[in-house]
Amino acid sequence: MVGVRAELKALFGPRALLSPAEKGVYRYDAILVGPEPLAVVLPETREEVQALVRLARKHGLSLVARGAGSGLSGGAVPEEGAIVVAFTRMARLELDPVGRTAWAEPGVTTARISEEARPYGLFYPPDPASWRTSSLGGNLGENAGGPLCFKYGVTGDYVLELEFVDSWGEVHRLGRQAYDLPGLLIGSEGTLGLITGARVRLLPLPRYRATLMAAFPEVGALAEAVSRAIALGAVPARLEFLDPVSVNAVEDYLGMGLPRGHALLLVETDGDDLEVVEEELSLVEETAKELGARVQRAKDEREAEALWRARRSVSPALGRIRPKRVNEDIAVPRSELPKVVREIAALGEAYGLVVAQFGHIGDGNLHPNILFDPRREREERVWELAHEIARVALRHGGVLSGEHGIGLMKRAFMEEAVDEGTLEAFRTVKATLDPHGLLNPGKVLP
Ligand SMILES: Cc1cc2nc3c(=O)[nH]c(=O)nc-3n(C[C@H](O)[C@H](O)[C@H](O)COP(=O)(O)OP(=O)(O)OC[C@H]3O[C@@H](n4cnc5c(N)ncnc54)[C@H](O)[C@@H]3O)c2cc1C
């Protein structure tokens, strides 16, 4: 290992190689913690990434790609003896407003793309709630979604071209044509290649927006309303929900007059034709009322912003109920939503644990959060419940992860979720693109 350190020092020096005292932070993502990595390197160019891959290969060491570490499945958490490749400093962004595209390096924070596109009347739709911290590399690694993804699609839908360094240290810059290797890398959680750049599509900003909040006496009725409104043809830009536990937590935190004990649906429609935007919102409004909701339309941008603030504040608000939580992430067919949210609420009660549910309900994507205090509640029980929730999703024809990925957290579940033939196909892909097992080993595949 002395040889490795000396080589790393020679290649990256104090500029790009962190000192032992600084490495500890890189054990974590936003949910799990692993051992301290052997080294942390912050490359600034693709050539440095190539050099690092070649060094790791020579010494048989593994490489764990890392963006902002906001992941919620342990994807960026290192294993013993791994080198973390933190892409924070590869953050160049070039806009092409005429072509409506942007070339971005992996360390670019998600929100920055839309912020820089805005003066040109453009935006970048994928908007994970973590967008002020998360990086494009991490978004690509997880194929991240967000509130706007119901109408606009997820990260992968915006990638025109992808550049990556493979496990031999070669660079590839490819479009989405035959064999669509970029498509294979998107969502592969750093296990197939190290992404060093992407050309993404930008869209014109819609001219109009309309927002409403619907308060339901019960969460199942809310899920029913979503399912029905979409079946009737509504395509809202954003469709988010908070269950009563989340609503009470946000109200305790912000005191903004939210209806305690109710489940909230937040809806935004957008487009260039005001009449259509209003009509679509009315469709959701009528359906919500039929199912017993009280509806409040935002009168202006300021009111709309206040409503969305409630959704954005769920995470800090829940942190005040219990110091720790496990953030589950499942997706189920929309028609199953009413049953699934009720079953999960009942499971929480049966386990005697606080479960708050919220998420991008338009996509059938739920984030049941299990809140706990390790001094009062046993962590094994929490993980047991998390696994039960994953099983609920599978029983209802859903998937293990809507957007946070498999990582370490759900790896053991792959055998329940995917048949053996498919798992074998996954292993073949991994063995072909990373035969040395260099890239993020121990993730995704059981
Ligand atoms: C409060 C909060 C809200 C969130 N809301 C959402 C949400 O609405 N939607 C959503 O989808 N997620 C959400 N997340 C989860 C997380 O923010 C996303 O998964 C995000 O895409 C991770 O980005 P990151 O830069 O932090 O990646 P990291 O956590 O650093 O890494 C994530 C994965 O990508 C891989 N990776 C990173 N960079 C590269 C690269 N250059 N090449 C190859 N692989 C790479 C890593 O190895 C890892 O497997 C949320 C998280 C938090 C804490």
Coordinates of C-alpha atoms and ligand atoms in Angstrom, one line a residue:
M1 CA 0.0 0.0 0.0
V2 CA 3.0 2.3 0.6
G3 CA 3.7 2.0 -3.2
V4 CA 0.1 2.9 -4.0
R5 CA 0.2 6.0 -1.8
A6 CA 3.5 7.1 -3.3
E7 CA 2.1 6.7 -6.8
L8 CA -1.1 8.5 -5.9
K9 CA 1.0 11.4 -4.5
A10 CA 3.2 11.6 -7.5
L11 CA 0.2 11.6 -9.9
F12 CA -2.2 13.9 -7.9
G13 CA -0.1 15.6 -5.3
P14 CA -1.7 17.5 -2.4
R15 CA -3.9 19.3 -5.0
A16 CA -6.1 16.4 -5.8
L17 CA -5.3 13.8 -3.2
L18 CA -7.0 14.4 0.2
S19 CA -5.0 14.0 3.4
P20 CA -5.8 11.1 5.8
A21 CA -7.6 13.6 8.1
E22 CA -10.0 14.7 5.4
K23 CA -11.0 11.2 4.2
G24 CA -13.5 10.4 6.9
V25 CA -16.3 12.4 5.3
Y26 CA -16.2 10.2 2.3
R27 CA -17.4 7.2 4.3
Y28 CA -21.0 8.4 4.1
D29 CA -23.8 9.1 1.7
A30 CA -27.1 10.4 2.9
I31 CA -28.2 7.1 4.4
L32 CA -25.3 4.6 5.0
V33 CA -21.8 4.6 6.2
G34 CA -18.9 2.4 5.3
P35 CA -15.2 2.0 6.2
E36 CA -12.7 4.8 5.6
P37 CA -11.5 4.7 2.0
L38 CA -7.8 4.0 1.2
A39 CA -7.6 7.3 -0.6
V40 CA -9.8 10.1 -1.9
V41 CA -8.9 11.7 -5.2
L42 CA -10.6 14.8 -6.7
P43 CA -9.7 14.7 -10.4
E44 CA -10.0 17.8 -12.5
T45 CA -9.8 16.3 -16.0
R46 CA -10.7 13.1 -17.9
E47 CA -7.0 12.4 -18.3
E48 CA -6.6 12.3 -14.5
V49 CA -9.6 9.9 -14.3
Q50 CA -7.9 7.7 -16.9
A51 CA -4.6 7.7 -15.0
L52 CA -6.5 6.8 -11.8
V53 CA -8.2 3.9 -13.4
R54 CA -4.9 2.6 -14.8
L55 CA -3.3 2.9 -11.4
A56 CA -6.2 1.1 -9.6
R57 CA -6.1 -1.7 -12.2
K58 CA -2.4 -2.2 -11.8
H59 CA -2.8 -2.6 -8.0
G60 CA -6.1 -4.4 -8.1
L61 CA -7.9 -1.7 -6.2
S62 CA -11.5 -0.7 -6.5
L63 CA -12.8 2.8 -7.5
V64 CA -16.0 4.3 -6.0
A65 CA -17.4 7.2 -8.0
R66 CA -18.9 10.0 -5.9
G67 CA -20.8 13.1 -6.7
A68 CA -22.3 15.1 -3.8
G69 CA -22.9 12.0 -1.6
S70 CA -26.6 12.8 -1.3
G71 CA -27.5 9.3 -2.5
L72 CA -30.1 7.3 -0.5
S73 CA -29.0 3.8 -1.2
G74 CA -25.4 3.6 -0.2
G75 CA -24.1 3.8 -3.8
A76 CA -21.2 6.2 -3.1
V77 CA -20.3 4.4 0.2
P78 CA -16.8 2.8 -0.2
E79 CA -15.9 -0.7 0.6
E80 CA -12.7 -1.6 2.5
G81 CA -9.6 -0.5 0.7
A82 CA -11.4 1.4 -2.1
I83 CA -10.3 4.7 -3.7
V84 CA -13.1 7.3 -3.8
V85 CA -13.2 9.3 -7.0
A86 CA -15.0 12.5 -6.0
F87 CA -16.0 14.5 -9.1
T88 CA -16.7 17.8 -7.3
R89 CA -14.0 19.7 -9.2
M90 CA -15.0 18.5 -12.6
A91 CA -17.7 21.1 -12.9
R92 CA -17.4 22.9 -16.2
L93 CA -20.7 23.8 -17.9
E94 CA -21.1 25.1 -21.4
L95 CA -24.5 26.1 -22.7
D96 CA -25.6 26.1 -26.3
P97 CA -28.8 28.1 -26.2
V98 CA -29.4 27.8 -30.0
G99 CA -29.1 24.1 -30.0
R100 CA -30.9 24.0 -26.6
T101 CA -28.3 21.7 -25.1
A102 CA -25.7 21.9 -22.3
W103 CA -22.4 20.1 -22.0
A104 CA -21.8 19.4 -18.3
E105 CA -19.1 17.7 -16.4
P106 CA -20.2 15.3 -13.6
G107 CA -19.5 17.7 -10.7
V108 CA -22.0 20.3 -11.9
T109 CA -24.8 20.7 -9.4
T110 CA -28.2 19.9 -10.8
A111 CA -29.8 23.2 -10.1
R112 CA -27.0 25.1 -11.8
I113 CA -28.0 23.8 -15.2
S114 CA -31.4 25.4 -15.0
E115 CA -30.1 28.5 -13.3
E116 CA -27.6 29.2 -16.1
A117 CA -30.2 28.3 -18.8
R118 CA -32.9 30.6 -17.4
P119 CA -31.6 33.8 -19.0
Y120 CA -32.1 32.1 -22.4
G121 CA -35.7 31.1 -21.5
L122 CA -34.6 27.5 -21.1
F123 CA -34.6 25.0 -18.3
Y124 CA -33.3 21.5 -17.5
P125 CA -36.3 19.5 -16.2
P126 CA -34.9 16.7 -14.0
D127 CA -35.2 18.2 -10.5
P128 CA -34.5 15.8 -7.6
A129 CA -35.5 17.5 -4.4
S130 CA -31.8 17.5 -3.6
W131 CA -31.0 19.5 -6.7
R132 CA -29.1 22.3 -4.9
T133 CA -26.6 19.7 -3.7
S134 CA -26.8 16.7 -6.0
S135 CA -24.5 16.5 -9.0
L136 CA -25.2 15.6 -12.6
G137 CA -22.8 12.6 -12.2
G138 CA -24.8 11.2 -9.3
N139 CA -28.1 12.0 -11.1
L140 CA -26.8 10.0 -14.1
G141 CA -25.5 7.2 -11.8
E142 CA -29.0 6.9 -10.2
N143 CA -31.1 8.0 -13.2
A144 CA -32.6 10.5 -10.8
G145 CA -36.2 11.7 -10.9
G146 CA -37.9 14.6 -9.2
P147 CA -41.3 16.4 -9.0
L148 CA -41.3 17.4 -12.6
C149 CA -40.6 13.9 -13.9
F150 CA -44.2 12.8 -14.2
K151 CA -44.7 15.1 -17.1
Y152 CA -41.1 15.6 -18.3
G153 CA -39.3 12.4 -17.6
V154 CA -36.2 11.4 -15.7
T155 CA -32.5 12.2 -16.1
G156 CA -31.8 9.6 -18.7
D157 CA -34.5 11.1 -21.0
Y158 CA -32.4 14.2 -21.3
V159 CA -29.1 12.7 -22.2
L160 CA -28.0 13.1 -25.9
E161 CA -24.4 12.2 -25.4
L162 CA -22.3 10.7 -22.7
E163 CA -18.6 10.6 -22.1
F164 CA -17.1 8.0 -19.8
V165 CA -13.9 6.3 -18.8
D166 CA -14.1 2.5 -18.9
S167 CA -12.4 0.0 -16.6
W168 CA -9.4 -0.2 -19.0
G169 CA -8.9 3.6 -18.7
E170 CA -10.2 4.3 -22.2
V171 CA -12.5 7.3 -22.9
H172 CA -15.7 7.0 -24.9
R173 CA -18.0 9.7 -26.1
L174 CA -21.1 8.3 -27.5
G175 CA -24.6 9.2 -28.6
R176 CA -27.7 7.1 -28.1
Q177 CA -27.5 5.2 -31.4
A178 CA -26.9 1.4 -31.8
Y179 CA -26.1 -0.4 -28.6
D180 CA -26.9 2.8 -26.6
L181 CA -24.0 2.3 -24.2
P182 CA -24.9 5.6 -22.5
G183 CA -28.3 4.1 -21.7
L184 CA -26.6 1.2 -20.1
L185 CA -24.4 3.5 -17.9
I186 CA -27.3 5.7 -16.8
G187 CA -28.6 4.2 -13.6
S188 CA -25.7 1.8 -13.3
E189 CA -24.6 3.4 -10.0
G190 CA -21.0 3.7 -10.9
T191 CA -20.5 0.0 -11.6
L192 CA -19.9 0.1 -15.3
G193 CA -17.9 3.2 -16.0
L194 CA -16.9 6.6 -14.7
I195 CA -18.9 9.4 -16.3
T196 CA -16.8 12.4 -17.2
G197 CA -19.4 14.5 -19.1
A198 CA -22.8 14.6 -20.7
R199 CA -24.7 16.6 -23.3
V200 CA -28.2 17.2 -22.0
R201 CA -31.3 18.6 -23.6
L202 CA -32.8 21.9 -22.4
L203 CA -36.5 22.9 -22.9
P204 CA -38.1 26.3 -23.3
L205 CA -39.6 27.5 -20.0
P206 CA -43.4 27.1 -20.0
R207 CA -45.2 30.5 -20.1
Y208 CA -47.9 29.7 -17.6
R209 CA -48.2 27.7 -14.3
A210 CA -51.1 27.0 -12.1
T211 CA -51.0 25.4 -8.6
L212 CA -53.4 23.9 -6.2
M213 CA -53.4 22.1 -2.9
A214 CA -56.0 19.5 -2.0
A215 CA -56.5 18.4 1.6
F216 CA -58.0 14.8 1.9
P217 CA -59.3 13.4 5.2
E218 CA -57.5 10.1 4.4
V219 CA -54.4 9.2 2.4
G220 CA -56.1 6.3 0.4
A221 CA -58.7 8.8 -1.0
L222 CA -55.8 11.0 -2.2
A223 CA -54.2 8.1 -3.9
E224 CA -57.5 7.2 -5.5
A225 CA -57.9 10.8 -6.8
V226 CA -54.4 10.8 -8.4
S227 CA -55.1 7.5 -10.1
R228 CA -58.5 8.7 -11.4
A229 CA -57.4 12.2 -12.6
I230 CA -54.5 10.7 -14.6
A231 CA -56.8 8.1 -16.1
L232 CA -59.0 11.0 -17.2
G233 CA -56.1 12.5 -19.1
A234 CA -54.5 15.0 -16.7
V235 CA -50.8 15.4 -17.2
P236 CA -49.7 17.8 -14.4
A237 CA -46.1 19.0 -14.4
R238 CA -45.8 18.2 -10.7
L239 CA -47.9 15.9 -8.5
E240 CA -46.6 15.5 -5.0
F241 CA -48.2 14.2 -1.8
L242 CA -47.7 14.4 1.9
D243 CA -49.4 12.0 4.3
P244 CA -50.8 13.3 7.7
V245 CA -47.6 12.5 9.6
S246 CA -45.7 14.6 7.1
V247 CA -48.3 17.4 7.1
N248 CA -48.3 17.6 10.9
A249 CA -44.5 17.7 10.9
V250 CA -44.3 20.5 8.4
E251 CA -47.0 22.4 10.3
D252 CA -45.0 22.1 13.5
Y253 CA -41.9 23.3 11.7
L254 CA -43.3 26.1 9.6
G255 CA -46.6 27.0 11.2
M256 CA -48.1 28.0 7.8
G257 CA -51.7 26.9 8.5
L258 CA -51.7 23.5 6.9
P259 CA -54.7 21.3 7.7
R260 CA -53.3 19.0 10.4
G261 CA -54.3 15.4 10.2
H262 CA -55.0 15.6 6.5
A263 CA -53.2 14.2 3.5
L264 CA -52.1 16.8 1.0
L265 CA -51.8 16.7 -2.7
L266 CA -49.9 19.5 -4.4
V267 CA -50.5 19.9 -8.1
E268 CA -48.9 22.1 -10.7
T269 CA -49.9 22.3 -14.3
D270 CA -47.9 24.2 -16.9
G271 CA -47.8 25.1 -20.6
D272 CA -47.9 27.9 -23.2
D273 CA -51.8 28.0 -23.4
L274 CA -53.3 29.4 -20.2
E275 CA -56.7 27.9 -21.0
V276 CA -55.3 24.4 -21.2
V277 CA -53.2 24.9 -18.1
E278 CA -56.3 26.0 -16.1
E279 CA -58.5 23.2 -17.6
E280 CA -56.0 20.6 -16.6
L281 CA -55.9 21.9 -13.1
S282 CA -59.7 22.0 -13.0
L283 CA -59.8 18.3 -13.9
V284 CA -57.7 17.4 -10.9
E285 CA -59.7 19.8 -8.7
E286 CA -63.0 18.2 -9.6
T287 CA -61.7 14.7 -9.1
A288 CA -60.2 15.7 -5.7
K289 CA -63.5 17.2 -4.6
E290 CA -65.4 14.1 -5.7
L291 CA -63.2 12.2 -3.3
G292 CA -63.9 14.5 -0.4
A293 CA -61.0 16.9 -0.6
R294 CA -61.0 20.6 0.2
V295 CA -59.2 22.5 -2.5
Q296 CA -57.2 25.7 -2.4
R297 CA -55.9 27.3 -5.6
A298 CA -52.8 29.5 -5.4
K299 CA -53.8 33.0 -6.5
D300 CA -50.3 34.0 -7.6
E301 CA -46.7 32.9 -7.8
R302 CA -46.1 33.9 -4.1
E303 CA -48.9 31.6 -2.9
A304 CA -47.8 28.8 -5.1
E305 CA -44.2 29.1 -3.8
A306 CA -45.5 28.9 -0.3
L307 CA -47.3 25.7 -1.0
W308 CA -44.2 24.1 -2.6
R309 CA -42.2 25.2 0.4
A310 CA -44.3 22.8 2.4
R311 CA -43.2 20.0 0.2
R312 CA -39.5 21.0 0.2
S313 CA -39.6 21.2 4.0
V314 CA -40.7 17.6 4.7
S315 CA -37.1 16.3 5.2
P316 CA -36.0 18.9 7.8
A317 CA -39.4 18.8 9.5
L318 CA -39.3 15.0 9.9
G319 CA -35.8 15.3 11.4
R320 CA -37.5 17.1 14.4
I321 CA -39.7 14.0 15.2
R322 CA -36.9 11.5 15.5
P323 CA -33.1 12.0 15.0
K324 CA -32.7 9.2 12.4
R325 CA -34.7 7.7 9.6
V326 CA -34.6 5.2 6.8
N327 CA -35.9 6.7 3.6
E328 CA -37.6 3.9 1.5
D329 CA -38.2 4.5 -2.2
I330 CA -40.6 2.3 -4.0
A331 CA -42.7 2.6 -7.2
V332 CA -46.0 0.9 -7.9
P333 CA -48.6 1.0 -10.6
R334 CA -50.8 4.0 -10.0
S335 CA -53.9 1.8 -9.8
E336 CA -52.4 0.1 -6.8
L337 CA -51.5 3.3 -4.9
P338 CA -54.6 3.4 -2.7
K339 CA -54.0 -0.1 -1.4
V340 CA -50.2 0.4 -1.1
V341 CA -50.3 3.6 1.0
R342 CA -52.9 2.0 3.3
E343 CA -50.9 -1.2 3.7
I344 CA -47.7 0.7 4.5
A345 CA -49.5 2.9 7.1
A346 CA -50.9 -0.3 8.7
L347 CA -47.4 -1.9 8.7
G348 CA -46.0 1.1 10.5
E349 CA -48.6 0.8 13.2
A350 CA -48.0 -2.9 13.5
Y351 CA -44.3 -2.3 14.1
G352 CA -44.9 0.5 16.5
L353 CA -42.7 2.8 14.4
V354 CA -43.5 6.3 12.9
V355 CA -43.8 6.1 9.2
A356 CA -44.2 9.2 7.1
Q357 CA -45.1 8.8 3.5
F358 CA -44.6 11.4 0.7
G359 CA -43.3 11.5 -2.8
H360 CA -43.8 11.9 -6.5
I361 CA -47.1 10.2 -6.5
G362 CA -47.9 10.8 -10.1
D363 CA -45.2 8.3 -11.0
G364 CA -46.4 5.9 -8.4
N365 CA -43.2 6.7 -6.5
L366 CA -43.5 6.7 -2.8
H367 CA -40.9 7.5 -0.1
P368 CA -42.1 5.9 3.1
N369 CA -39.7 7.3 5.8
I370 CA -39.3 5.2 8.9
L371 CA -38.4 7.6 11.7
F372 CA -36.5 6.3 14.8
D373 CA -34.4 7.2 17.8
P374 CA -31.7 4.5 18.3
R375 CA -32.1 5.1 22.1
R376 CA -35.7 4.1 22.0
E377 CA -36.2 1.9 18.9
R378 CA -34.0 -1.0 17.7
E379 CA -32.5 -0.4 14.3
E380 CA -32.9 -4.0 13.2
R381 CA -36.7 -3.5 13.6
V382 CA -36.4 -0.5 11.3
W383 CA -34.6 -2.4 8.6
E384 CA -37.1 -5.3 8.9
L385 CA -39.9 -2.8 8.3
A386 CA -38.0 -1.3 5.4
H387 CA -37.8 -4.7 3.9
E388 CA -41.5 -5.4 4.5
I389 CA -42.3 -2.1 2.6
A390 CA -40.1 -3.3 -0.3
R391 CA -42.1 -6.5 -0.3
V392 CA -45.4 -4.6 -0.4
A393 CA -44.2 -2.9 -3.6
L394 CA -43.2 -6.2 -5.2
R395 CA -46.5 -7.8 -4.2
H396 CA -48.4 -5.0 -6.0
G397 CA -46.4 -5.3 -9.2
G398 CA -44.0 -2.5 -8.3
V399 CA -40.2 -2.2 -8.2
L400 CA -37.6 -2.0 -5.4
S401 CA -36.6 1.5 -6.3
G402 CA -38.3 4.4 -7.9
E403 CA -35.3 6.7 -8.2
H404 CA -32.8 6.2 -5.4
G405 CA -31.2 3.1 -6.8
I406 CA -30.2 -0.3 -5.4
G407 CA -26.7 0.5 -4.0
L408 CA -26.0 -1.4 -0.9
M409 CA -29.3 -0.9 0.7
K410 CA -31.4 -3.1 -1.6
R411 CA -28.8 -5.4 -3.1
A412 CA -30.0 -8.3 -1.0
F413 CA -33.5 -7.9 -2.4
M414 CA -32.6 -8.2 -6.0
E415 CA -33.1 -12.0 -5.8
E416 CA -36.7 -11.4 -4.8
A417 CA -37.3 -8.7 -7.3
V418 CA -35.6 -10.1 -10.4
D419 CA -35.6 -13.6 -11.8
E420 CA -32.4 -15.6 -12.0
G421 CA -32.1 -15.4 -15.8
T422 CA -32.2 -11.6 -15.7
L423 CA -29.7 -11.5 -12.8
E424 CA -27.4 -13.6 -14.9
A425 CA -27.8 -11.1 -17.8
F426 CA -26.9 -8.3 -15.4
R427 CA -23.8 -10.2 -14.2
T428 CA -22.8 -10.8 -17.8
V429 CA -23.0 -7.1 -18.6
K430 CA -21.0 -6.3 -15.5
A431 CA -18.3 -8.9 -16.3
T432 CA -18.0 -7.6 -19.9
L433 CA -17.7 -3.9 -19.1
D434 CA -15.7 -4.4 -15.8
P435 CA -14.1 -7.8 -15.9
H436 CA -11.6 -6.8 -13.2
G437 CA -14.4 -5.9 -10.8
L438 CA -12.8 -2.5 -10.4
L439 CA -15.8 -0.2 -10.4
N440 CA -17.9 0.1 -7.3
P441 CA -17.9 -3.6 -6.4
G442 CA -20.4 -4.9 -4.0
K443 CA -23.2 -2.6 -5.3
V444 CA -26.5 -3.5 -7.0
L445 CA -25.8 -7.2 -7.7
P446 CA -26.4 -9.7 -4.8
Ligands
LIG1 C1 -33.2 15.5 0.9 C2 -33.0 14.6 -0.3 C3 -33.9 14.6 -1.3 C4 -33.8 13.8 -2.4 N1 -34.7 13.9 -3.4 C5 -34.5 13.1 -4.5 C6 -35.5 13.1 -5.6 O1 -36.4 13.9 -5.5 N2 -35.3 12.3 -6.6 C7 -34.2 11.5 -6.7 O2 -34.0 10.8 -7.7 N3 -33.3 11.4 -5.7 C8 -33.4 12.2 -4.6 N4 -32.5 12.1 -3.6 C9 -31.4 11.1 -3.7 C10 -30.1 11.7 -4.3 O3 -30.0 13.1 -4.1 C11 -30.0 11.4 -5.8 O4 -29.8 10.0 -5.9 C12 -28.9 12.0 -6.6 O5 -28.9 11.7 -7.9 C13 -27.5 11.7 -6.0 O6 -26.6 12.6 -6.6 P1 -25.1 12.8 -5.9 O7 -24.3 13.7 -6.7 O8 -25.3 13.1 -4.5 O9 -24.6 11.3 -6.0 P2 -23.8 10.3 -5.0 O10 -24.7 10.0 -3.8 O11 -22.4 10.9 -4.8 O12 -23.7 9.0 -5.9 C14 -24.8 8.3 -6.3 C15 -24.4 7.2 -7.2 O13 -23.9 7.6 -8.5 C16 -22.6 7.2 -8.7 N5 -21.9 8.2 -9.4 C17 -21.6 9.5 -8.9 N6 -20.9 10.2 -9.8 C18 -20.6 9.3 -10.8 C19 -19.9 9.4 -12.0 N7 -19.3 10.6 -12.4 N8 -19.8 8.4 -12.9 C20 -20.4 7.2 -12.5 N9 -21.1 7.0 -11.4 C21 -21.2 8.1 -10.6 C22 -22.1 6.8 -7.3 O14 -21.1 5.8 -7.4 C23 -23.3 6.3 -6.6 O15 -23.6 4.9 -7.0 C24 -32.6 12.9 -2.5 C25 -31.7 12.9 -1.4 C26 -31.9 13.7 -0.4 C27 -30.8 13.7 0.7

